[in-house]
């Protein structure tokens, strides 16, 4: 059997097995989160045999889902995974750095989600988000919780006096939630993109293939120009919001939360660095960083630490002090 035939058989078997496993996991709620790893086998196949084989493996999975469930489900599966598979297989082939690969993976998830939303609107004749907001409103108005009684309780406490009906309260909360949708999608894409990269990297490394090194968590850094870029985005979105430009309030909320999230992760890396530098054992570091990190993140403490390190190089200064003086 030549290499092409072996690669073709491997990609078809991988695609079919992944689809069958996906169907099986859908009946086991405790393993439902495992579906987030669905494209990883196709990514590994593409990294081993070529990008085309990864995409063919995904197409085989979509065909099985189309036959077992319905054609629309197969199309949705293809849309949700085509760019993550394409992006990560290319990144592995080009031997890109871990930072570049993570961003490509996250970008692939974001693009696939946009494609899925577009296809859903075409097939269903309405936006998926419109359906979601309608279900949220129905929960407040017709759900099993008596929100009319809840409102009366709040009114007696002097709260929410501007809302006289459950529908008004629901509309207010929905409008507030809409501001956080872009941020949630971006952070979800970053998180799952990193998980896809870690999982595929682990398997490929076990197979003896080259994979880029991931810096230890206490050495994570942001590119030097990223801080300035975030500052420019914040200033532009702030003035756009103040000028009343449509949707700029959502843009400002998204960028502010995204900057806070990224610098909080960086701040957590800084805290871990110093705990490690002080020779604290790993279990004690975890006992300190988990509750401490939660408390600091609630008050933007971690984000401030991350910003300080990015601007002032706290870790670099500390390490320079430890160097012997000539």
CSV table of C-alpha atoms in Angstrom, one decimal:
chain,number,residue,atom,x,y,z
A,1,UNK,CA,0.0,0.0,0.0
A,2,UNK,CA,1.5,3.3,-1.1
A,3,UNK,CA,1.6,6.5,1.1
A,4,UNK,CA,-1.3,8.2,-0.7
A,5,UNK,CA,-3.6,5.2,-0.2
A,6,UNK,CA,-2.6,4.9,3.5
A,7,UNK,CA,-3.2,8.6,4.1
A,8,UNK,CA,-6.6,8.4,2.4
A,9,UNK,CA,-7.7,5.4,4.4
A,10,UNK,CA,-6.5,7.0,7.6
A,11,UNK,CA,-8.4,10.2,7.0
A,12,UNK,CA,-11.6,8.5,6.1
A,13,UNK,CA,-11.4,6.2,9.2
A,14,UNK,CA,-10.6,9.1,11.4
A,15,UNK,CA,-13.5,11.2,10.1
A,16,UNK,CA,-16.1,8.3,10.4
A,17,UNK,CA,-14.8,7.4,13.9
A,18,UNK,CA,-15.0,11.0,15.1
A,19,UNK,CA,-18.5,11.4,13.8
A,20,UNK,CA,-19.7,8.2,15.5
A,21,UNK,CA,-18.0,9.2,18.8
A,22,UNK,CA,-19.7,12.6,18.5
A,23,UNK,CA,-23.1,11.0,18.2
A,24,UNK,CA,-22.4,8.7,21.1
A,25,UNK,CA,-21.2,11.5,23.4
A,26,UNK,CA,-24.4,13.5,22.7
A,27,UNK,CA,-26.3,10.9,24.7
A,28,UNK,CA,-23.9,11.1,27.7
A,29,UNK,CA,-24.3,14.5,29.3
A,30,UNK,CA,-21.3,14.1,31.6
A,31,UNK,CA,-19.1,13.9,28.5
A,32,UNK,CA,-20.8,16.7,26.6
A,33,UNK,CA,-17.9,19.1,26.9
A,34,UNK,CA,-15.7,16.6,25.1
A,35,UNK,CA,-17.4,17.6,21.8
A,36,UNK,CA,-15.3,20.8,21.9
A,37,UNK,CA,-12.3,18.6,21.0
A,38,UNK,CA,-14.1,17.2,17.9
A,39,UNK,CA,-11.7,18.7,15.3
A,40,UNK,CA,-8.5,17.6,17.0
A,41,UNK,CA,-8.3,14.1,15.2
A,42,UNK,CA,-8.8,15.9,11.9
A,43,UNK,CA,-6.1,18.4,12.8
A,44,UNK,CA,-3.7,15.6,13.6
A,45,UNK,CA,-4.5,13.7,10.4
A,46,UNK,CA,-3.9,16.9,8.4
A,47,UNK,CA,-0.6,17.6,10.2
A,48,UNK,CA,0.6,14.1,9.5
A,49,UNK,CA,-0.5,13.7,5.9
A,50,UNK,CA,-1.2,17.1,4.5
A,51,UNK,CA,-3.9,19.8,4.9
A,52,UNK,CA,-6.1,18.3,2.2
A,53,UNK,CA,-6.4,15.0,4.1
A,54,UNK,CA,-7.4,16.9,7.3
A,55,UNK,CA,-10.2,18.6,5.3
A,56,UNK,CA,-11.2,15.3,3.7
A,57,UNK,CA,-11.5,13.7,7.1
A,58,UNK,CA,-13.7,16.5,8.3
A,59,UNK,CA,-15.8,16.1,5.1
A,60,UNK,CA,-16.2,12.4,5.9
A,61,UNK,CA,-17.5,13.3,9.4
A,62,UNK,CA,-19.9,15.8,8.0
A,63,UNK,CA,-21.2,13.1,5.5
A,64,UNK,CA,-21.8,10.6,8.4
A,65,UNK,CA,-23.6,13.3,10.4
A,66,UNK,CA,-25.7,14.2,7.4
A,67,UNK,CA,-26.8,10.6,6.9
A,68,UNK,CA,-27.3,9.8,10.6
A,69,UNK,CA,-29.0,13.1,11.7
A,70,UNK,CA,-29.9,15.4,8.8
A,71,UNK,CA,-28.1,17.3,6.0
A,72,UNK,CA,-28.3,20.6,7.8
A,73,UNK,CA,-26.5,19.1,10.8
A,74,UNK,CA,-23.7,17.9,8.6
A,75,UNK,CA,-23.4,21.3,6.9
A,76,UNK,CA,-23.3,23.0,10.4
A,77,UNK,CA,-20.6,20.6,11.5
A,78,UNK,CA,-18.5,21.4,8.5
A,79,UNK,CA,-18.9,25.1,8.9
A,80,UNK,CA,-18.0,25.1,12.6
A,81,UNK,CA,-14.8,23.2,12.1
A,82,UNK,CA,-13.4,23.9,8.6
A,83,UNK,CA,-11.3,26.9,9.6
A,84,UNK,CA,-9.9,25.5,12.8
A,85,UNK,CA,-8.8,22.3,10.9
A,86,UNK,CA,-7.4,24.4,8.0
A,87,UNK,CA,-5.6,26.9,10.2
A,88,UNK,CA,-4.0,24.5,12.7
A,89,UNK,CA,-2.9,22.0,10.1
A,90,UNK,CA,-1.2,24.8,8.2
A,91,UNK,CA,0.3,26.2,11.4
A,92,UNK,CA,1.7,22.8,12.3
A,93,UNK,CA,3.1,22.3,8.8
A,94,UNK,CA,4.8,25.7,8.8
A,95,UNK,CA,6.2,25.1,12.3
A,96,UNK,CA,4.9,28.4,13.6
A,97,UNK,CA,5.5,29.6,17.2
A,98,UNK,CA,3.0,28.7,19.9
A,99,UNK,CA,1.8,32.3,20.1
A,100,UNK,CA,1.2,32.5,16.3
A,101,UNK,CA,-0.4,29.0,16.2
A,102,UNK,CA,-2.8,29.9,19.1
A,103,UNK,CA,-3.9,33.1,17.4
A,104,UNK,CA,-4.4,31.3,14.1
A,105,UNK,CA,-6.4,28.6,15.9
A,106,UNK,CA,-8.6,31.2,17.7
A,107,UNK,CA,-9.1,33.1,14.4
A,108,UNK,CA,-10.2,29.9,12.7
A,109,UNK,CA,-12.8,29.2,15.4
A,110,UNK,CA,-14.1,32.8,15.1
A,111,UNK,CA,-14.4,32.6,11.3
A,112,UNK,CA,-16.1,29.3,11.5
A,113,UNK,CA,-18.6,30.6,14.0
A,114,UNK,CA,-19.4,33.6,11.8
A,115,UNK,CA,-19.9,31.1,8.9
A,116,UNK,CA,-22.2,29.0,11.0
A,117,UNK,CA,-24.3,32.0,12.0
A,118,UNK,CA,-24.6,33.0,8.4
A,119,UNK,CA,-25.7,29.5,7.3
A,120,UNK,CA,-28.1,29.2,10.2
A,121,UNK,CA,-29.8,32.5,9.2
A,122,UNK,CA,-30.1,31.2,5.6
A,123,UNK,CA,-31.6,27.8,6.6
A,124,UNK,CA,-33.7,29.0,9.5
A,125,UNK,CA,-34.8,32.3,8.0
A,126,UNK,CA,-33.9,34.1,11.3
A,127,UNK,CA,-30.8,34.9,13.4
A,128,UNK,CA,-29.7,32.4,16.0
A,129,UNK,CA,-29.2,35.4,18.4
A,130,UNK,CA,-32.8,36.5,17.8
A,131,UNK,CA,-34.0,33.1,18.8
A,132,UNK,CA,-31.8,33.2,21.9
A,133,UNK,CA,-33.1,36.6,23.0
A,134,UNK,CA,-36.7,35.5,22.4
A,135,UNK,CA,-36.1,32.4,24.7
A,136,UNK,CA,-34.5,34.6,27.4
A,137,UNK,CA,-37.5,37.0,27.2
A,138,UNK,CA,-39.9,34.0,27.4
A,139,UNK,CA,-38.1,32.7,30.4
A,140,UNK,CA,-38.8,36.0,32.3
A,141,UNK,CA,-42.3,36.4,31.0
A,142,UNK,CA,-43.7,32.9,30.9
A,143,UNK,CA,-41.1,30.9,32.8
A,144,UNK,CA,-41.6,28.9,36.0
A,145,UNK,CA,-40.1,31.7,38.1
A,146,UNK,CA,-42.6,34.3,39.2
A,147,UNK,CA,-40.7,37.4,38.2
A,148,UNK,CA,-43.7,39.6,38.8
A,149,UNK,CA,-43.4,38.7,42.5
A,150,UNK,CA,-39.6,39.2,42.3
A,151,UNK,CA,-40.2,42.7,40.9
A,152,UNK,CA,-42.6,43.5,43.8
A,153,UNK,CA,-40.0,42.5,46.2
A,154,UNK,CA,-37.4,44.7,44.6
A,155,UNK,CA,-39.9,47.6,44.5
A,156,UNK,CA,-40.4,47.2,48.2
A,157,UNK,CA,-36.6,47.6,48.6
A,158,UNK,CA,-36.6,50.7,46.4
A,159,UNK,CA,-35.0,48.9,43.4
A,160,UNK,CA,-36.0,48.5,39.8
A,161,UNK,CA,-38.8,51.0,40.1
A,162,UNK,CA,-38.6,51.9,36.5
A,163,UNK,CA,-39.8,48.4,35.5
A,164,UNK,CA,-43.4,47.6,36.1
A,165,UNK,CA,-43.6,44.4,34.1
A,166,UNK,CA,-41.5,41.3,33.6
A,167,UNK,CA,-41.2,42.1,29.9
A,168,UNK,CA,-39.6,45.5,30.7
A,169,UNK,CA,-37.1,43.8,33.0
A,170,UNK,CA,-36.3,41.2,30.4
A,171,UNK,CA,-35.8,43.8,27.7
A,172,UNK,CA,-33.5,45.7,29.9
A,173,UNK,CA,-31.4,42.7,30.8
A,174,UNK,CA,-31.3,41.5,27.2
A,175,UNK,CA,-30.0,44.9,26.0
A,176,UNK,CA,-27.3,44.7,28.7
A,177,UNK,CA,-26.3,41.2,27.7
A,178,UNK,CA,-25.9,42.2,24.1
A,179,UNK,CA,-23.0,44.4,25.0
A,180,UNK,CA,-21.1,41.3,26.2
A,181,UNK,CA,-21.7,39.0,23.2
A,182,UNK,CA,-18.6,40.0,21.1
A,183,UNK,CA,-16.3,39.7,24.2
A,184,UNK,CA,-17.7,36.3,25.1
A,185,UNK,CA,-17.2,35.0,21.5
A,186,UNK,CA,-13.7,36.3,21.3
A,187,UNK,CA,-12.6,34.9,24.7
A,188,UNK,CA,-14.3,31.6,23.9
A,189,UNK,CA,-12.4,31.5,20.6
A,190,UNK,CA,-9.1,32.2,22.3
A,191,UNK,CA,-9.7,29.6,25.0
A,192,UNK,CA,-10.9,26.8,22.7
A,193,UNK,CA,-8.3,27.6,20.1
A,194,UNK,CA,-5.6,27.2,22.8
A,195,UNK,CA,-7.1,23.9,23.9
A,196,UNK,CA,-7.2,22.6,20.3
A,197,UNK,CA,-3.5,23.6,19.9
A,198,UNK,CA,-2.5,22.0,23.2
A,199,UNK,CA,-4.3,18.7,22.4
A,200,UNK,CA,-3.1,18.4,18.9
A,201,UNK,CA,0.5,19.4,19.9
A,202,UNK,CA,0.5,16.8,22.7
A,203,UNK,CA,-0.5,14.0,20.3
A,204,UNK,CA,1.9,15.1,17.5
A,205,UNK,CA,4.7,15.3,20.0
A,206,UNK,CA,4.0,11.8,21.3
A,207,UNK,CA,4.2,10.6,17.6
A,208,UNK,CA,7.7,12.1,17.4
A,209,UNK,CA,6.8,15.0,15.1
A,210,UNK,CA,8.2,18.5,15.5
A,211,UNK,CA,6.1,20.9,17.6
A,212,UNK,CA,6.9,24.4,18.7
A,213,UNK,CA,7.9,24.9,22.3
A,214,UNK,CA,5.5,26.5,24.7
A,215,UNK,CA,7.2,28.9,27.2
A,216,UNK,CA,6.6,28.1,30.9
A,217,UNK,CA,3.6,29.9,32.3
A,218,UNK,CA,5.9,32.2,34.5
A,219,UNK,CA,7.6,33.4,31.3
A,220,UNK,CA,4.6,34.4,29.3
A,221,UNK,CA,4.9,37.9,27.7
A,222,UNK,CA,3.0,40.0,25.3
A,223,UNK,CA,4.6,41.5,22.2
A,224,UNK,CA,6.0,45.0,23.1
A,225,UNK,CA,3.7,46.8,20.7
A,226,UNK,CA,0.5,45.2,21.9
A,227,UNK,CA,0.1,47.5,24.9
A,228,UNK,CA,0.2,50.6,22.7
A,229,UNK,CA,-2.2,49.0,20.3
A,230,UNK,CA,-4.7,48.3,23.1
A,231,UNK,CA,-4.4,51.9,24.3
A,232,UNK,CA,-5.1,53.2,20.8
A,233,UNK,CA,-8.2,51.0,20.5
A,234,UNK,CA,-9.5,52.0,23.9
A,235,UNK,CA,-9.1,55.7,23.1
A,236,UNK,CA,-10.8,55.4,19.7
A,237,UNK,CA,-13.7,53.4,21.1
A,238,UNK,CA,-14.1,55.7,24.0
A,239,UNK,CA,-14.4,58.8,21.9
A,240,UNK,CA,-16.6,56.9,19.4
A,241,UNK,CA,-18.9,56.0,22.4
A,242,UNK,CA,-18.9,59.6,23.7
A,243,UNK,CA,-19.8,60.9,20.3
A,244,UNK,CA,-22.8,58.6,20.1
A,245,UNK,CA,-21.6,56.6,17.1
A,246,UNK,CA,-23.8,53.5,16.6
A,247,UNK,CA,-22.5,50.4,18.4
A,248,UNK,CA,-19.4,52.1,19.8
A,249,UNK,CA,-20.6,51.5,23.3
A,250,UNK,CA,-20.5,47.8,22.6
A,251,UNK,CA,-17.0,48.2,21.0
A,252,UNK,CA,-15.8,50.0,24.1
A,253,UNK,CA,-17.2,47.3,26.4
A,254,UNK,CA,-15.6,44.6,24.3
A,255,UNK,CA,-12.2,46.1,24.1
A,256,UNK,CA,-12.2,47.0,27.8
A,257,UNK,CA,-13.1,43.5,28.9
A,258,UNK,CA,-10.7,41.9,26.4
A,259,UNK,CA,-7.8,44.1,27.7
A,260,UNK,CA,-8.7,43.3,31.3
A,261,UNK,CA,-8.8,39.5,30.5
A,262,UNK,CA,-5.5,39.4,28.6
A,263,UNK,CA,-3.6,41.5,31.2
A,264,UNK,CA,-5.2,39.4,34.0
A,265,UNK,CA,-3.7,36.3,32.4
A,266,UNK,CA,-0.4,38.1,32.2
A,267,UNK,CA,-0.8,39.2,35.8
A,268,UNK,CA,-1.4,35.6,36.9
A,269,UNK,CA,1.8,34.7,35.1
A,270,UNK,CA,3.7,37.4,37.0
A,271,UNK,CA,2.4,36.2,40.4
A,272,UNK,CA,3.3,32.6,39.5
A,273,UNK,CA,6.8,33.9,38.6
A,274,UNK,CA,7.4,35.5,41.9
A,275,UNK,CA,6.0,32.5,43.9
A,276,UNK,CA,8.3,30.3,41.9
A,277,UNK,CA,11.3,32.7,42.4
A,278,UNK,CA,10.8,32.6,46.2
A,279,UNK,CA,11.1,28.8,46.0
A,280,UNK,CA,7.6,28.0,47.3
A,281,UNK,CA,6.6,24.4,46.6
A,282,UNK,CA,4.1,23.9,43.8
A,283,UNK,CA,1.2,22.8,46.0
A,284,UNK,CA,1.6,25.9,48.1
A,285,UNK,CA,1.8,28.1,45.0
A,286,UNK,CA,-1.5,26.6,43.8
A,287,UNK,CA,-3.1,27.2,47.2
A,288,UNK,CA,-2.1,30.8,47.1
A,289,UNK,CA,-2.7,31.6,43.4
A,290,UNK,CA,-6.2,30.0,43.0
A,291,UNK,CA,-8.1,31.9,45.7
A,292,UNK,CA,-5.8,34.9,45.5
A,293,UNK,CA,-6.1,35.1,41.7
A,294,UNK,CA,-9.9,35.1,42.0
A,295,UNK,CA,-9.9,37.9,44.5
A,296,UNK,CA,-7.4,40.0,42.5
A,297,UNK,CA,-9.3,39.5,39.3
A,298,UNK,CA,-12.5,40.7,40.8
A,299,UNK,CA,-10.9,44.0,41.7
A,300,UNK,CA,-8.8,44.3,38.5
A,301,UNK,CA,-5.7,43.6,40.6
A,302,UNK,CA,-4.3,41.0,38.3
A,303,UNK,CA,-4.9,43.2,35.2
A,304,UNK,CA,-3.0,46.1,37.0
A,305,UNK,CA,-0.1,43.7,37.8
A,306,UNK,CA,0.0,42.5,34.2
A,307,UNK,CA,0.0,46.1,32.9
A,308,UNK,CA,2.8,47.0,35.3
A,309,UNK,CA,4.9,44.1,34.2
A,310,UNK,CA,4.3,44.9,30.5
A,311,UNK,CA,5.2,48.5,30.9
A,312,UNK,CA,8.0,48.3,33.6
A,313,UNK,CA,9.3,44.8,33.2
A,314,UNK,CA,8.8,43.8,36.8
A,315,UNK,CA,10.2,40.3,36.2
A,316,UNK,CA,13.1,41.5,34.2
A,317,UNK,CA,14.1,44.0,36.9
A,318,UNK,CA,13.9,41.3,39.6
A,319,UNK,CA,16.1,39.0,37.6
A,320,UNK,CA,18.6,41.8,36.9
A,321,UNK,CA,18.9,42.4,40.6
A,322,UNK,CA,19.8,38.8,41.2
A,323,UNK,CA,22.7,38.9,38.7
A,324,UNK,CA,26.1,39.3,40.3
A,325,UNK,CA,27.6,42.8,40.0
A,326,UNK,CA,30.7,43.0,38.0
